[in-house]
Amino acid sequence: MLHILVLLVMTIMPILAKNDVLSKIDAGESFNVRLRFINTQDYLCVVESNYSEDDRRRRVLTFPLGEEIERNTMLDWLLEPVRQQGQENAPAFVRLSSIKHPGEYLIAGTDDLTLDENRRKVYTWKETGTDFSEWGGPHDWLLLENQTPPEDQSASNSFIIRNKKFNEDLYVSKEQFELNPKYRAVYTWRQDIKIENSASEAPINAWEIIIQKENPSS
């Protein structure tokens, strides 16, 4: 009887944890998060200016597990729900902005800044408060619940993160970043076919959304 109860609790716990994220979004709350690619356990991060594409765009990559994780605010993001007017049970659209660089929103680059016909680079927009619709905005992302249970059952808040403007999924490449091999490259995938160079072995490229304290350490 006890082992049945334990199995029941293990089955229910991921569902409850996942609702932590979605319930906050449903309530219209903005909150601090980290985004961890489930397959590699690397964290989505903003990089410093010397790795930026230009004066307007800062590259977004992933940072490896175990290196300066706890106090590094380049890993922290503010998640803001986007209200869908007049829609019940509306999809979970959100915006993500950097905690380290306040007001810099996560965007997918325009067609002229894609790496190739398959991969689109991902940035934050450095000119805060300006109109960047022609450069990749609006900056809305759709959270789709991952229906494939992760091997690590603690990673229960797992979602596909899809760019609203281009309808493309965010993923981590197998390739290391060319300017610093410590990082991995991050893209959205431009084709309808399966992502070919993802660091995920699974057909689903899911991210764990980890809720953080309101004021992360600097």
mmCIF file of C-alpha atoms in Angstrom:
data_model
loop_
_atom_site.group_PDB
_atom_site.id
_atom_site.type_symbol
_atom_site.label_atom_id
_atom_site.label_comp_id
_atom_site.label_asym_id
_atom_site.label_seq_id
_atom_site.Cartn_x
_atom_site.Cartn_y
_atom_site.Cartn_z
ATOM 1 C CA MET A 1 0.000 0.000 0.000
ATOM 2 C CA LEU A 2 2.836 2.371 0.883
ATOM 3 C CA HIS A 3 4.634 1.900 -2.425
ATOM 4 C CA ILE A 4 1.384 2.624 -4.288
ATOM 5 C CA LEU A 5 1.005 5.875 -2.321
ATOM 6 C CA VAL A 6 4.603 6.848 -3.127
ATOM 7 C CA LEU A 7 4.050 6.223 -6.831
ATOM 8 C CA LEU A 8 0.870 8.298 -6.712
ATOM 9 C CA VAL A 9 2.683 11.215 -5.071
ATOM 10 C CA MET A 10 5.509 11.006 -7.646
ATOM 11 C CA THR A 11 2.939 11.103 -10.425
ATOM 12 C CA ILE A 12 1.072 14.098 -9.027
ATOM 13 C CA MET A 13 4.080 16.225 -7.999
ATOM 14 C CA PRO A 14 5.243 17.210 -11.516
ATOM 15 C CA ILE A 15 1.700 18.329 -12.376
ATOM 16 C CA LEU A 16 1.527 20.518 -9.298
ATOM 17 C CA ALA A 17 4.963 21.991 -9.991
ATOM 18 C CA LYS A 18 4.096 22.778 -13.589
ATOM 19 C CA ASN A 19 0.984 24.602 -12.441
ATOM 20 C CA ASP A 20 3.222 26.912 -10.402
ATOM 21 C CA VAL A 21 4.399 28.543 -13.635
ATOM 22 C CA LEU A 22 1.087 28.496 -15.481
ATOM 23 C CA SER A 23 -0.916 29.681 -12.490
ATOM 24 C CA LYS A 24 1.336 32.724 -12.115
ATOM 25 C CA ILE A 25 0.901 33.496 -15.808
ATOM 26 C CA ASP A 26 -2.874 33.031 -15.560
ATOM 27 C CA ALA A 27 -2.919 35.437 -12.599
ATOM 28 C CA GLY A 28 -1.054 38.060 -14.636
ATOM 29 C CA GLU A 29 2.037 37.926 -12.422
ATOM 30 C CA SER A 30 5.519 38.858 -13.621
ATOM 31 C CA PHE A 31 8.284 36.831 -11.985
ATOM 32 C CA ASN A 32 11.979 36.008 -12.242
ATOM 33 C CA VAL A 33 13.018 32.757 -13.886
ATOM 34 C CA ARG A 34 15.920 30.809 -15.284
ATOM 35 C CA LEU A 35 15.534 28.722 -18.431
ATOM 36 C CA ARG A 36 17.416 25.418 -18.581
ATOM 37 C CA PHE A 37 17.582 23.303 -21.732
ATOM 38 C CA ILE A 38 16.576 19.887 -20.460
ATOM 39 C CA ASN A 39 18.933 17.794 -22.544
ATOM 40 C CA THR A 40 22.171 19.678 -21.812
ATOM 41 C CA GLN A 41 21.211 21.309 -18.474
ATOM 42 C CA ASP A 42 22.726 24.563 -19.792
ATOM 43 C CA TYR A 43 21.065 27.884 -18.945
ATOM 44 C CA LEU A 44 19.848 30.549 -21.370
ATOM 45 C CA CYS A 45 21.954 33.668 -20.840
ATOM 46 C CA VAL A 46 22.804 37.091 -22.231
ATOM 47 C CA VAL A 47 26.438 37.745 -23.062
ATOM 48 C CA GLU A 48 28.628 40.783 -22.664
ATOM 49 C CA SER A 49 29.053 43.474 -25.301
ATOM 50 C CA ASN A 50 32.202 41.978 -26.833
ATOM 51 C CA TYR A 51 30.042 39.077 -28.059
ATOM 52 C CA SER A 52 27.222 41.286 -29.302
ATOM 53 C CA GLU A 53 26.220 41.261 -32.957
ATOM 54 C CA ASP A 54 26.192 45.073 -33.133
ATOM 55 C CA ASP A 55 25.275 48.126 -31.044
ATOM 56 C CA ARG A 56 21.598 47.165 -31.024
ATOM 57 C CA ARG A 57 21.608 43.413 -30.514
ATOM 58 C CA ARG A 58 23.184 41.300 -27.774
ATOM 59 C CA ARG A 59 23.659 37.593 -28.507
ATOM 60 C CA VAL A 60 21.828 35.043 -26.388
ATOM 61 C CA LEU A 61 23.589 31.707 -25.777
ATOM 62 C CA THR A 62 23.587 29.001 -23.111
ATOM 63 C CA PHE A 63 25.914 28.827 -20.124
ATOM 64 C CA PRO A 64 27.137 25.457 -18.758
ATOM 65 C CA LEU A 65 25.908 23.894 -15.555
ATOM 66 C CA GLY A 66 28.214 24.272 -12.582
ATOM 67 C CA GLU A 67 30.094 27.439 -13.590
ATOM 68 C CA GLU A 68 29.279 30.496 -11.461
ATOM 69 C CA ILE A 69 25.626 29.486 -11.512
ATOM 70 C CA GLU A 70 24.227 30.775 -8.238
ATOM 71 C CA ARG A 71 25.270 34.427 -8.409
ATOM 72 C CA ASN A 72 25.372 35.037 -12.140
ATOM 73 C CA THR A 73 22.507 37.345 -13.066
ATOM 74 C CA MET A 74 23.208 36.925 -16.782
ATOM 75 C CA LEU A 75 21.157 33.736 -16.368
ATOM 76 C CA ASP A 76 18.127 35.514 -14.873
ATOM 77 C CA TRP A 77 15.082 36.638 -16.841
ATOM 78 C CA LEU A 78 11.910 38.518 -16.013
ATOM 79 C CA LEU A 79 8.908 36.610 -17.367
ATOM 80 C CA GLU A 80 5.931 38.878 -18.134
ATOM 81 C CA PRO A 81 2.547 37.467 -19.218
ATOM 82 C CA VAL A 82 1.008 38.986 -22.348
ATOM 83 C CA ARG A 83 -2.731 39.507 -22.003
ATOM 84 C CA GLN A 84 -4.878 38.032 -24.781
ATOM 85 C CA GLN A 85 -7.874 40.335 -24.960
ATOM 86 C CA GLY A 86 -11.275 38.654 -24.848
ATOM 87 C CA GLN A 87 -9.937 35.098 -24.984
ATOM 88 C CA GLU A 88 -10.791 32.409 -22.464
ATOM 89 C CA ASN A 89 -8.250 29.615 -22.032
ATOM 90 C CA ALA A 90 -5.873 31.632 -24.189
ATOM 91 C CA PRO A 91 -2.385 30.258 -24.949
ATOM 92 C CA ALA A 92 0.379 31.326 -22.552
ATOM 93 C CA PHE A 93 2.126 34.154 -24.383
ATOM 94 C CA VAL A 94 4.979 35.785 -22.460
ATOM 95 C CA ARG A 95 7.823 38.242 -22.828
ATOM 96 C CA LEU A 96 11.302 37.630 -21.421
ATOM 97 C CA SER A 97 13.716 40.407 -20.508
ATOM 98 C CA SER A 98 17.186 40.275 -19.018
ATOM 99 C CA ILE A 99 17.659 40.937 -15.291
ATOM 100 C CA LYS A 100 21.339 41.813 -15.793
ATOM 101 C CA HIS A 101 20.450 44.252 -18.583
ATOM 102 C CA PRO A 102 16.998 45.572 -17.593
ATOM 103 C CA GLY A 103 14.573 46.269 -20.407
ATOM 104 C CA GLU A 104 16.438 44.169 -22.971
ATOM 105 C CA TYR A 105 13.838 41.782 -24.397
ATOM 106 C CA LEU A 106 14.478 38.382 -25.938
ATOM 107 C CA ILE A 107 13.833 38.424 -29.696
ATOM 108 C CA ALA A 108 14.476 36.262 -32.746
ATOM 109 C CA GLY A 109 16.490 38.082 -35.407
ATOM 110 C CA THR A 110 15.152 39.229 -38.750
ATOM 111 C CA ASP A 111 15.650 37.240 -41.954
ATOM 112 C CA ASP A 112 18.784 39.159 -42.921
ATOM 113 C CA LEU A 113 20.441 38.043 -39.678
ATOM 114 C CA THR A 114 19.737 34.332 -39.897
ATOM 115 C CA LEU A 115 22.695 31.974 -39.790
ATOM 116 C CA ASP A 116 21.402 29.970 -42.758
ATOM 117 C CA GLU A 117 18.121 28.764 -44.270
ATOM 118 C CA ASN A 118 17.432 26.656 -41.183
ATOM 119 C CA ARG A 119 18.648 28.675 -38.201
ATOM 120 C CA ARG A 120 17.716 32.114 -36.889
ATOM 121 C CA LYS A 121 19.950 33.828 -34.315
ATOM 122 C CA VAL A 122 18.467 34.969 -30.997
ATOM 123 C CA TYR A 123 19.190 38.293 -29.270
ATOM 124 C CA THR A 124 18.158 40.815 -26.712
ATOM 125 C CA TRP A 125 17.386 44.309 -28.012
ATOM 126 C CA LYS A 126 19.853 46.742 -26.404
ATOM 127 C CA GLU A 127 18.110 50.018 -27.260
ATOM 128 C CA THR A 128 15.550 49.784 -24.492
ATOM 129 C CA GLY A 129 12.299 51.652 -24.914
ATOM 130 C CA THR A 130 12.637 52.007 -28.707
ATOM 131 C CA ASP A 131 10.520 50.498 -31.477
ATOM 132 C CA PHE A 132 12.270 47.435 -32.849
ATOM 133 C CA SER A 133 9.426 45.862 -34.824
ATOM 134 C CA GLU A 134 11.480 45.937 -38.012
ATOM 135 C CA TRP A 135 14.386 44.195 -36.250
ATOM 136 C CA GLY A 136 12.586 41.132 -34.910
ATOM 137 C CA GLY A 137 9.886 42.440 -32.591
ATOM 138 C CA PRO A 138 7.297 42.037 -31.256
ATOM 139 C CA HIS A 139 9.007 39.992 -28.606
ATOM 140 C CA ASP A 140 6.216 37.578 -27.623
ATOM 141 C CA TRP A 141 6.890 33.889 -27.011
ATOM 142 C CA LEU A 142 4.391 31.059 -26.674
ATOM 143 C CA LEU A 143 4.833 28.481 -23.903
ATOM 144 C CA LEU A 144 3.636 25.013 -24.920
ATOM 145 C CA GLU A 145 3.570 22.376 -22.218
ATOM 146 C CA ASN A 146 5.963 19.540 -22.946
ATOM 147 C CA GLN A 147 3.851 16.397 -23.177
ATOM 148 C CA THR A 148 6.938 14.144 -23.221
ATOM 149 C CA PRO A 149 7.923 13.329 -19.609
ATOM 150 C CA PRO A 150 11.581 14.273 -19.042
ATOM 151 C CA GLU A 151 13.963 11.573 -17.795
ATOM 152 C CA ASP A 152 14.724 13.863 -14.869
ATOM 153 C CA GLN A 153 11.332 14.004 -13.154
ATOM 154 C CA SER A 154 12.422 17.059 -11.176
ATOM 155 C CA ALA A 155 12.357 18.983 -14.461
ATOM 156 C CA SER A 156 8.577 19.132 -14.390
ATOM 157 C CA ASN A 157 8.122 22.738 -15.494
ATOM 158 C CA SER A 158 9.112 21.880 -19.050
ATOM 159 C CA PHE A 159 7.854 23.823 -22.048
ATOM 160 C CA ILE A 160 8.459 24.315 -25.729
ATOM 161 C CA ILE A 161 9.266 28.021 -26.232
ATOM 162 C CA ARG A 162 7.986 29.238 -29.590
ATOM 163 C CA ASN A 163 8.503 32.660 -31.150
ATOM 164 C CA LYS A 164 5.107 34.177 -31.978
ATOM 165 C CA LYS A 165 6.222 36.318 -34.916
ATOM 166 C CA PHE A 166 8.036 33.568 -36.819
ATOM 167 C CA ASN A 167 6.313 30.486 -35.324
ATOM 168 C CA GLU A 168 9.724 28.938 -34.638
ATOM 169 C CA ASP A 169 10.941 26.940 -31.619
ATOM 170 C CA LEU A 170 13.856 28.001 -29.420
ATOM 171 C CA TYR A 171 16.584 25.370 -29.107
ATOM 172 C CA VAL A 172 20.260 24.802 -28.238
ATOM 173 C CA SER A 173 22.640 23.729 -30.971
ATOM 174 C CA LYS A 174 25.180 20.928 -30.717
ATOM 175 C CA GLU A 175 27.727 23.512 -31.810
ATOM 176 C CA GLN A 176 29.818 25.537 -29.411
ATOM 177 C CA PHE A 177 29.816 29.298 -29.783
ATOM 178 C CA GLU A 178 32.592 30.269 -32.201
ATOM 179 C CA LEU A 179 34.005 33.088 -30.032
ATOM 180 C CA ASN A 180 34.027 31.164 -26.754
ATOM 181 C CA PRO A 181 33.641 27.361 -26.606
ATOM 182 C CA LYS A 182 32.315 27.599 -23.043
ATOM 183 C CA TYR A 183 28.956 28.626 -24.504
ATOM 184 C CA ARG A 184 26.578 26.855 -26.879
ATOM 185 C CA ALA A 185 24.778 28.590 -29.717
ATOM 186 C CA VAL A 186 21.017 29.208 -29.464
ATOM 187 C CA TYR A 187 18.667 29.585 -32.428
ATOM 188 C CA THR A 188 15.092 29.263 -33.528
ATOM 189 C CA TRP A 189 14.461 26.615 -36.189
ATOM 190 C CA ARG A 190 13.080 27.983 -39.462
ATOM 191 C CA GLN A 191 11.860 24.773 -41.108
ATOM 192 C CA ASP A 192 8.873 22.473 -40.581
ATOM 193 C CA ILE A 193 11.129 19.403 -40.522
ATOM 194 C CA LYS A 194 12.769 18.018 -37.378
ATOM 195 C CA ILE A 195 15.601 20.136 -35.983
ATOM 196 C CA GLU A 196 18.815 18.637 -37.347
ATOM 197 C CA ASN A 197 21.563 20.026 -35.118
ATOM 198 C CA SER A 198 19.873 20.248 -31.730
ATOM 199 C CA ALA A 199 21.750 19.285 -28.595
ATOM 200 C CA SER A 200 18.608 17.359 -27.632
ATOM 201 C CA GLU A 201 18.413 13.717 -28.639
ATOM 202 C CA ALA A 202 14.651 13.785 -28.181
ATOM 203 C CA PRO A 203 12.254 14.978 -30.899
ATOM 204 C CA ILE A 204 11.043 17.655 -28.470
ATOM 205 C CA ASN A 205 13.321 20.570 -27.603
ATOM 206 C CA ALA A 206 12.055 21.486 -24.155
ATOM 207 C CA TRP A 207 13.146 24.034 -21.569
ATOM 208 C CA GLU A 208 12.645 23.856 -17.831
ATOM 209 C CA ILE A 209 11.349 27.131 -16.375
ATOM 210 C CA ILE A 210 12.768 27.569 -12.873
ATOM 211 C CA ILE A 211 11.118 30.207 -10.695
ATOM 212 C CA GLN A 212 13.653 32.420 -8.887
ATOM 213 C CA LYS A 213 13.573 34.765 -5.943
ATOM 214 C CA GLU A 214 12.429 38.286 -6.736
ATOM 215 C CA ASN A 215 15.872 39.826 -6.207
ATOM 216 C CA PRO A 216 18.653 37.564 -7.510
ATOM 217 C CA SER A 217 22.155 38.138 -6.202
ATOM 218 C CA SER A 218 24.392 40.312 -8.391
#
